[in-house]
Amino acid sequence: MGICLGSIALADPVILAPMSGVTDLPFRRVVKEHGAALVVSEMIASEAAIRATRQSLTMAQSCPEEQPMAVQLAGCEPRVMAEAAKLNADRGARLIDINFGCPVKKIVNGHAGSALMRDELHAARILEATVGAIDLPVTLKMRTGWDDRNRNAPGLARIAEACGIRMITVHGRTRCQLYSGSADWRFVREVKAAVSIPVIVNGDITSLDDVDQALDESGADGVMIGRGCYGRPWLIGQIIEWLRNRRRVPDPPLAAQFEIVRGHYDDMLSHYGTEVGLRIARKHLGWYSKGLPGSAELRAAVNRTEDVPRVKALLRAFYEPLIEATSPSPHPNPPPQAGEGVSFNYPPSLSGKGRVGAEAA
């Protein structure tokens, strides 16, 4: 089930989706550690990339252990997109992904993202310019179309293939759906039938059963996982094991999850600095703790805290009683609450699973 993109071979076509504000270097690194074949940066505006703004440089920053990685670019000017692709190739990207899928009003009003699906001629100019500017493989991410009356992804896929695009990912919604309703995996089959290059299905894939259904309905060559990885960077590794061996791997035990959380938290602080890192980490800590007893109290406390040692104390006070409660113990009574001025009220016993509802959306 592997995919070959020029010199880059993806043995397991299970890809981390580009997500603004999420797929930064620390998050990509932890997902890559759990087996992702390919990780993709946050969407970067091509104009910002050329100006080399501090934000764009941070977003495009990569490290050796996450390679191969792709940088996703958005823009509406062929020359600018080509120049941005060259710059990111020089900075270490192994692939360039073009965004024709972002539905956000600010991007669409700038005639980029999903707006380009309404102008196939101009879209072709962007694709040709970007492919011609670099020796790296160029891929494309798009939606099924602008709205239900204009679902032109199959036709645009043929144009993309003719321009030299090496792989296409289709999010199974129109732009006008934004993120409402359900992804239409069946429609992706029409895109697959239209081209000979690999096609990846994306949207609403949050469990192993979703993976099977999405691949079956779409006929796609692989899956791209987005929001399903919130708080579960190990999900992609679980999917790979399922596709390889049809074996369901449980979530890591809580002790291992705590180590992942601590490592990711420290990496965010190192990457962004303390002030920005504290703010960015809050959403990730909320996702990691979701579904566990006391998570609402933890989120509230973390969101009020501007002190790194205090946040680390909160995390210990949250996880350590849960870890002890789920570990084999000769003591029949519940463990004492963790201290350091923080306490969370847990039920007397917990299941042996690492997370409640591990495959819930």
GROMACS .gro file of C-alpha atoms in nm:
model
  361
    1MET     CA    1   0.000   0.000   0.000
    2GLY     CA    2   0.303   0.225  -0.024
    3ILE     CA    3   0.325   0.541  -0.233
    4CYS     CA    4   0.624   0.662  -0.433
    5LEU     CA    5   0.661   1.037  -0.486
    6GLY     CA    6   0.973   1.071  -0.692
    7SER     CA    7   1.265   0.998  -0.461
    8ILE     CA    8   1.036   0.983  -0.157
    9ALA     CA    9   0.875   0.651  -0.070
   10LEU     CA   10   0.592   0.638   0.182
   11ALA     CA   11   0.574   0.281   0.306
   12ASP     CA   12   0.254   0.354   0.497
   13PRO     CA   13   0.039   0.625   0.338
   14VAL     CA   14  -0.100   0.761   0.664
   15ILE     CA   15  -0.032   1.134   0.668
   16LEU     CA   16  -0.069   1.407   0.927
   17ALA     CA   17  -0.286   1.684   0.784
   18PRO     CA   18  -0.174   2.046   0.779
   19MET     CA   19  -0.370   2.233   1.049
   20SER     CA   20  -0.326   2.601   1.123
   21GLY     CA   21  -0.221   2.658   1.481
   22VAL     CA   22  -0.166   2.286   1.538
   23THR     CA   23   0.091   2.121   1.312
   24ASP     CA   24   0.389   2.321   1.428
   25LEU     CA   25   0.733   2.163   1.469
   26PRO     CA   26   0.675   2.031   1.826
   27PHE     CA   27   0.349   1.861   1.729
   28ARG     CA   28   0.485   1.723   1.402
   29ARG     CA   29   0.783   1.586   1.589
   30VAL     CA   30   0.575   1.394   1.843
   31VAL     CA   31   0.344   1.257   1.571
   32LYS     CA   32   0.644   1.152   1.364
   33GLU     CA   33   0.784   0.970   1.667
   34HIS     CA   34   0.468   0.759   1.663
   35GLY     CA   35   0.515   0.645   1.304
   36ALA     CA   36   0.361   0.895   1.062
   37ALA     CA   37   0.490   0.842   0.708
   38LEU     CA   38   0.458   1.210   0.623
   39VAL     CA   39   0.386   1.524   0.824
   40VAL     CA   40   0.279   1.857   0.675
   41SER     CA   41   0.341   2.205   0.812
   42GLU     CA   42   0.078   2.459   0.893
   43MET     CA   43  -0.044   2.649   0.589
   44ILE     CA   44   0.201   2.930   0.511
   45ALA     CA   45   0.108   3.231   0.302
   46SER     CA   46   0.346   3.251   0.007
   47GLU     CA   47   0.384   3.629   0.039
   48ALA     CA   48   0.486   3.590   0.404
   49ALA     CA   49   0.731   3.317   0.311
   50ILE     CA   50   0.904   3.543   0.061
   51ARG     CA   51   0.919   3.831   0.309
   52ALA     CA   52   1.063   3.578   0.554
   53THR     CA   53   0.847   3.705   0.836
   54ARG     CA   54   0.929   3.573   1.180
   55GLN     CA   55   0.600   3.382   1.189
   56SER     CA   56   0.653   3.217   0.850
   57LEU     CA   57   1.007   3.114   0.942
   58THR     CA   58   0.883   2.958   1.265
   59MET     CA   59   0.601   2.776   1.086
   60ALA     CA   60   0.833   2.634   0.820
   61GLN     CA   61   1.112   2.533   1.056
   62SER     CA   62   1.194   2.163   1.035
   63CYS     CA   63   1.424   1.912   1.202
   64PRO     CA   64   1.602   1.600   1.071
   65GLU     CA   65   1.394   1.352   1.269
   66GLU     CA   66   1.067   1.460   1.106
   67GLN     CA   67   1.189   1.413   0.749
   68PRO     CA   68   1.043   1.371   0.504
   69MET     CA   69   0.818   1.666   0.577
   70ALA     CA   70   0.609   1.884   0.349
   71VAL     CA   71   0.555   2.258   0.365
   72GLN     CA   72   0.209   2.368   0.262
   73LEU     CA   73   0.183   2.697   0.075
   74ALA     CA   74  -0.120   2.912  -0.001
   75GLY     CA   75  -0.136   3.202  -0.243
   76CYS     CA   76  -0.292   3.339  -0.557
   77GLU     CA   77   0.006   3.459  -0.764
   78PRO     CA   78   0.198   3.199  -0.968
   79ARG     CA   79   0.529   3.389  -0.946
   80VAL     CA   80   0.503   3.433  -0.572
   81MET     CA   81   0.407   3.070  -0.515
   82ALA     CA   82   0.703   2.957  -0.724
   83GLU     CA   83   0.944   3.177  -0.529
   84ALA     CA   84   0.805   3.061  -0.195
   85ALA     CA   85   0.845   2.700  -0.305
   86LYS     CA   86   1.211   2.762  -0.393
   87LEU     CA   87   1.279   2.924  -0.056
   88ASN     CA   88   1.124   2.641   0.141
   89ALA     CA   89   1.304   2.381  -0.067
   90ASP     CA   90   1.631   2.555   0.025
   91ARG     CA   91   1.530   2.552   0.393
   92GLY     CA   92   1.484   2.175   0.405
   93ALA     CA   93   1.135   2.085   0.288
   94ARG     CA   94   1.124   1.754   0.103
   95LEU     CA   95   0.785   1.818  -0.057
   96ILE     CA   96   0.573   2.123  -0.131
   97ASP     CA   97   0.197   2.096  -0.085
   98ILE     CA   98  -0.033   2.353  -0.247
   99ASN     CA   99  -0.348   2.457  -0.062
  100PHE     CA  100  -0.666   2.474  -0.269
  101GLY     CA  101  -0.877   2.367   0.026
  102CYS     CA  102  -0.873   2.628   0.303
  103PRO     CA  103  -1.232   2.755   0.348
  104VAL     CA  104  -1.153   3.046   0.584
  105LYS     CA  105  -1.303   3.375   0.466
  106LYS     CA  106  -0.978   3.571   0.499
  107ILE     CA  107  -0.797   3.325   0.269
  108VAL     CA  108  -1.085   3.289   0.023
  109ASN     CA  109  -1.135   3.666  -0.002
  110GLY     CA  110  -0.768   3.687  -0.101
  111HIS     CA  111  -0.845   3.454  -0.395
  112ALA     CA  112  -0.645   3.170  -0.241
  113GLY     CA  113  -0.733   2.838  -0.079
  114SER     CA  114  -1.073   2.704  -0.186
  115ALA     CA  115  -1.137   3.011  -0.403
  116LEU     CA  116  -0.897   2.870  -0.661
  117MET     CA  117  -1.134   2.580  -0.726
  118ARG     CA  118  -1.364   2.835  -0.895
  119ASP     CA  119  -1.096   2.945  -1.143
  120GLU     CA  120  -0.940   2.636  -1.297
  121LEU     CA  121  -0.737   2.831  -1.552
  122HIS     CA  122  -0.568   3.042  -1.287
  123ALA     CA  123  -0.530   2.735  -1.065
  124ALA     CA  124  -0.341   2.565  -1.348
  125ARG     CA  125  -0.103   2.861  -1.377
  126ILE     CA  126  -0.021   2.832  -1.006
  127LEU     CA  127   0.033   2.458  -1.029
  128GLU     CA  128   0.256   2.485  -1.336
  129ALA     CA  129   0.466   2.765  -1.188
  130THR     CA  130   0.522   2.584  -0.860
  131VAL     CA  131   0.606   2.249  -1.018
  132GLY     CA  132   0.842   2.416  -1.264
  133ALA     CA  133   1.027   2.610  -0.996
  134ILE     CA  134   1.166   2.318  -0.793
  135ASP     CA  135   1.296   1.965  -0.829
  136LEU     CA  136   1.095   1.841  -0.528
  137PRO     CA  137   0.764   1.658  -0.560
  138VAL     CA  138   0.465   1.893  -0.545
  139THR     CA  139   0.131   1.774  -0.407
  140LEU     CA  140  -0.213   1.932  -0.387
  141LYS     CA  141  -0.482   1.944  -0.119
  142MET     CA  142  -0.832   2.051  -0.213
  143ARG     CA  143  -1.200   2.002  -0.136
  144THR     CA  144  -1.471   1.836  -0.344
  145GLY     CA  145  -1.565   2.177  -0.486
  146TRP     CA  146  -1.699   2.519  -0.399
  147ASP     CA  147  -2.055   2.410  -0.321
  148ASP     CA  148  -2.291   2.121  -0.396
  149ARG     CA  149  -2.362   2.254  -0.746
  150ASN     CA  150  -1.995   2.295  -0.828
  151ARG     CA  151  -1.811   1.982  -0.716
  152ASN     CA  152  -1.535   1.999  -0.976
  153ALA     CA  153  -1.259   1.813  -0.791
  154PRO     CA  154  -1.233   1.536  -1.054
  155GLY     CA  155  -1.177   1.785  -1.334
  156LEU     CA  156  -0.932   1.991  -1.135
  157ALA     CA  157  -0.748   1.671  -1.041
  158ARG     CA  158  -0.695   1.595  -1.411
  159ILE     CA  159  -0.558   1.947  -1.461
  160ALA     CA  160  -0.328   1.902  -1.162
  161GLU     CA  161  -0.193   1.572  -1.294
  162ALA     CA  162  -0.124   1.732  -1.632
  163CYS     CA  163   0.067   2.012  -1.455
  164GLY     CA  164   0.296   1.762  -1.281
  165ILE     CA  165   0.133   1.730  -0.940
  166ARG     CA  166   0.242   1.398  -0.786
  167MET     CA  167  -0.035   1.333  -0.531
  168ILE     CA  168  -0.378   1.478  -0.451
  169THR     CA  169  -0.553   1.488  -0.114
  170VAL     CA  170  -0.928   1.551  -0.110
  171HIS     CA  171  -1.115   1.669   0.196
  172GLY     CA  172  -1.464   1.531   0.148
  173ARG     CA  173  -1.652   1.858   0.194
  174THR     CA  174  -1.723   2.159  -0.024
  175ARG     CA  175  -1.593   2.500   0.071
  176CYS     CA  176  -1.943   2.618   0.162
  177GLN     CA  177  -1.980   2.334   0.409
  178LEU     CA  178  -1.677   2.460   0.600
  179TYR     CA  179  -1.656   2.187   0.869
  180SER     CA  180  -2.027   2.120   0.905
  181GLY     CA  181  -2.208   1.806   0.796
  182SER     CA  182  -2.011   1.495   0.710
  183ALA     CA  183  -1.721   1.431   0.476
  184ASP     CA  184  -1.834   1.260   0.155
  185TRP     CA  185  -1.580   0.983   0.115
  186ARG     CA  186  -1.777   0.829  -0.174
  187PHE     CA  187  -1.726   1.136  -0.391
  188VAL     CA  188  -1.349   1.100  -0.356
  189ARG     CA  189  -1.384   0.783  -0.565
  190GLU     CA  190  -1.467   1.006  -0.863
  191VAL     CA  191  -1.138   1.189  -0.815
  192LYS     CA  192  -0.952   0.860  -0.790
  193ALA     CA  193  -1.111   0.743  -1.116
  194ALA     CA  194  -1.010   1.065  -1.292
  195VAL     CA  195  -0.632   1.039  -1.242
  196SER     CA  196  -0.349   0.788  -1.229
  197ILE     CA  197  -0.153   0.959  -0.950
  198PRO     CA  198  -0.212   0.869  -0.583
  199VAL     CA  199  -0.523   1.010  -0.416
  200ILE     CA  200  -0.554   1.054  -0.039
  201VAL     CA  201  -0.888   1.077   0.143
  202ASN     CA  202  -0.930   1.328   0.427
  203GLY     CA  203  -1.204   1.445   0.661
  204ASP     CA  204  -1.377   1.295   0.968
  205ILE     CA  205  -1.132   1.006   1.001
  206THR     CA  206  -1.092   0.964   1.376
  207SER     CA  207  -1.095   0.586   1.436
  208LEU     CA  208  -0.977   0.259   1.285
  209ASP     CA  209  -1.329   0.185   1.166
  210ASP     CA  210  -1.338   0.526   0.994
  211VAL     CA  211  -1.013   0.438   0.817
  212ASP     CA  212  -1.161   0.117   0.676
  213GLN     CA  213  -1.482   0.286   0.569
  214ALA     CA  214  -1.309   0.587   0.414
  215LEU     CA  215  -1.072   0.369   0.211
  216ASP     CA  216  -1.351   0.134   0.106
  217GLU     CA  217  -1.586   0.412  -0.005
  218SER     CA  218  -1.323   0.630  -0.171
  219GLY     CA  219  -1.091   0.372  -0.324
  220ALA     CA  220  -0.812   0.608  -0.216
  221ASP     CA  221  -0.447   0.514  -0.183
  222GLY     CA  222  -0.413   0.640   0.173
  223VAL     CA  223  -0.560   0.855   0.447
  224MET     CA  224  -0.479   1.196   0.590
  225ILE     CA  225  -0.562   1.245   0.956
  226GLY     CA  226  -0.638   1.586   1.101
  227ARG     CA  227  -0.853   1.657   1.404
  228GLY     CA  228  -0.848   1.290   1.506
  229CYS     CA  229  -0.490   1.350   1.624
  230TYR     CA  230  -0.588   1.622   1.871
  231GLY     CA  231  -0.453   1.490   2.200
  232ARG     CA  232  -0.373   1.156   2.035
  233PRO     CA  233  -0.043   1.188   1.848
  234TRP     CA  234  -0.019   0.808   1.865
  235LEU     CA  235  -0.334   0.761   1.651
  236ILE     CA  236  -0.142   0.750   1.322
  237GLY     CA  237   0.081   0.472   1.454
  238GLN     CA  238  -0.230   0.278   1.557
  239ILE     CA  239  -0.373   0.321   1.208
  240ILE     CA  240  -0.052   0.200   1.046
  241GLU     CA  241  -0.049  -0.113   1.262
  242TRP     CA  242  -0.414  -0.175   1.176
  243LEU     CA  243  -0.354  -0.144   0.802
  244ARG     CA  244  -0.042  -0.359   0.814
  245ASN     CA  245  -0.150  -0.637   1.048
  246ARG     CA  246  -0.519  -0.579   1.132
  247ARG     CA  247  -0.417  -0.545   1.494
  248ARG     CA  248  -0.578  -0.295   1.728
  249VAL     CA  249  -0.314  -0.132   1.944
  250PRO     CA  250  -0.452   0.030   2.260
  251ASP     CA  251  -0.370   0.384   2.358
  252PRO     CA  252  -0.047   0.412   2.558
  253PRO     CA  253  -0.091   0.356   2.932
  254LEU     CA  254  -0.141   0.674   3.130
  255ALA     CA  255   0.218   0.674   3.255
  256ALA     CA  256   0.342   0.678   2.895
  257GLN     CA  257   0.085   0.943   2.801
  258PHE     CA  258   0.212   1.162   3.084
  259GLU     CA  259   0.567   1.134   2.950
  260ILE     CA  260   0.445   1.228   2.602
  261VAL     CA  261   0.259   1.529   2.740
  262ARG     CA  262   0.561   1.646   2.941
  263GLY     CA  263   0.797   1.608   2.647
  264HIS     CA  264   0.561   1.789   2.411
  265TYR     CA  265   0.508   2.068   2.665
  266ASP     CA  266   0.882   2.123   2.712
  267ASP     CA  267   0.931   2.120   2.335
  268MET     CA  268   0.667   2.391   2.287
  269LEU     CA  269   0.834   2.611   2.550
  270SER     CA  270   1.173   2.561   2.386
  271HIS     CA  271   1.037   2.629   2.037
  272TYR     CA  272   0.832   2.940   2.111
  273GLY     CA  273   0.978   3.074   2.434
  274THR     CA  274   0.797   3.076   2.766
  275GLU     CA  275   0.535   3.345   2.709
  276VAL     CA  276   0.406   3.223   2.372
  277GLY     CA  277   0.468   2.857   2.451
  278LEU     CA  278   0.249   2.872   2.762
  279ARG     CA  279  -0.044   3.003   2.558
  280ILE     CA  280  -0.005   2.761   2.269
  281ALA     CA  281   0.031   2.464   2.504
  282ARG     CA  282  -0.308   2.522   2.665
  283LYS     CA  283  -0.512   2.376   2.381
  284HIS     CA  284  -0.287   2.072   2.356
  285LEU     CA  285  -0.309   2.004   2.729
  286GLY     CA  286  -0.686   2.030   2.700
  287TRP     CA  287  -0.691   1.778   2.416
  288TYR     CA  288  -0.457   1.537   2.595
  289SER     CA  289  -0.673   1.537   2.907
  290LYS     CA  290  -1.012   1.522   2.733
  291GLY     CA  291  -1.222   1.230   2.854
  292LEU     CA  292  -1.022   1.174   3.170
  293PRO     CA  293  -1.169   1.241   3.516
  294GLY     CA  294  -1.104   1.596   3.633
  295SER     CA  295  -1.008   1.726   3.288
  296ALA     CA  296  -1.239   2.029   3.306
  297GLU     CA  297  -1.078   2.137   3.632
  298LEU     CA  298  -0.732   2.089   3.487
  299ARG     CA  299  -0.812   2.298   3.180
  300ALA     CA  300  -0.954   2.578   3.390
  301ALA     CA  301  -0.648   2.582   3.616
  302VAL     CA  302  -0.397   2.568   3.330
  303ASN     CA  303  -0.575   2.847   3.143
  304ARG     CA  304  -0.540   3.074   3.445
  305THR     CA  305  -0.172   3.001   3.498
  306GLU     CA  306   0.119   3.203   3.361
  307ASP     CA  307   0.391   3.015   3.549
  308VAL     CA  308   0.571   2.712   3.400
  309PRO     CA  309   0.649   2.533   3.730
  310ARG     CA  310   0.286   2.578   3.834
  311VAL     CA  311   0.160   2.418   3.510
  312LYS     CA  312   0.397   2.125   3.560
  313ALA     CA  313   0.269   2.083   3.916
  314LEU     CA  314  -0.088   2.084   3.786
  315LEU     CA  315  -0.003   1.813   3.535
  316ARG     CA  316   0.158   1.596   3.799
  317ALA     CA  317  -0.137   1.645   4.033
  318PHE     CA  318  -0.370   1.545   3.751
  319TYR     CA  319  -0.190   1.243   3.607
  320GLU     CA  320  -0.020   1.078   3.903
  321PRO     CA  321  -0.336   0.972   4.090
  322LEU     CA  322  -0.482   0.838   3.764
  323ILE     CA  323  -0.165   0.645   3.691
  324GLU     CA  324  -0.163   0.496   4.039
  325ALA     CA  325  -0.533   0.410   4.019
  326THR     CA  326  -0.485   0.220   3.693
  327SER     CA  327  -0.166   0.039   3.798
  328PRO     CA  328  -0.170  -0.303   3.965
  329SER     CA  329  -0.159  -0.245   4.341
  330PRO     CA  330  -0.197  -0.459   4.650
  331HIS     CA  331  -0.382  -0.177   4.822
  332PRO     CA  332  -0.762  -0.201   4.802
  333ASN     CA  333  -0.821   0.167   4.871
  334PRO     CA  334  -0.792   0.453   4.621
  335PRO     CA  335  -0.456   0.630   4.613
  336PRO     CA  336  -0.417   0.961   4.793
  337GLN     CA  337  -0.457   1.279   4.591
  338ALA     CA  338  -0.142   1.435   4.451
  339GLY     CA  339  -0.039   1.744   4.642
  340GLU     CA  340   0.162   2.057   4.572
  341GLY     CA  341  -0.143   2.268   4.654
  342VAL     CA  342  -0.355   2.110   4.379
  343SER     CA  343  -0.610   1.832   4.396
  344PHE     CA  344  -0.856   1.670   4.158
  345ASN     CA  345  -1.148   1.450   4.259
  346TYR     CA  346  -1.139   1.112   4.085
  347PRO     CA  347  -1.371   0.815   4.114
  348PRO     CA  348  -1.246   0.535   4.343
  349SER     CA  349  -1.159   0.311   4.050
  350LEU     CA  350  -1.082   0.350   3.683
  351SER     CA  351  -1.074   0.103   3.398
  352GLY     CA  352  -0.738  -0.031   3.289
  353LYS     CA  353  -0.765   0.158   2.961
  354GLY     CA  354  -0.543   0.456   2.906
  355ARG     CA  355  -0.835   0.677   2.802
  356VAL     CA  356  -1.209   0.670   2.821
  357GLY     CA  357  -1.353   0.635   2.471
  358ALA     CA  358  -1.020   0.607   2.296
  359GLU     CA  359  -1.172   0.602   1.948
  360ALA     CA  360  -1.439   0.865   2.003
  361ALA     CA  361  -1.438   1.167   1.776
   0.00000   0.00000   0.00000
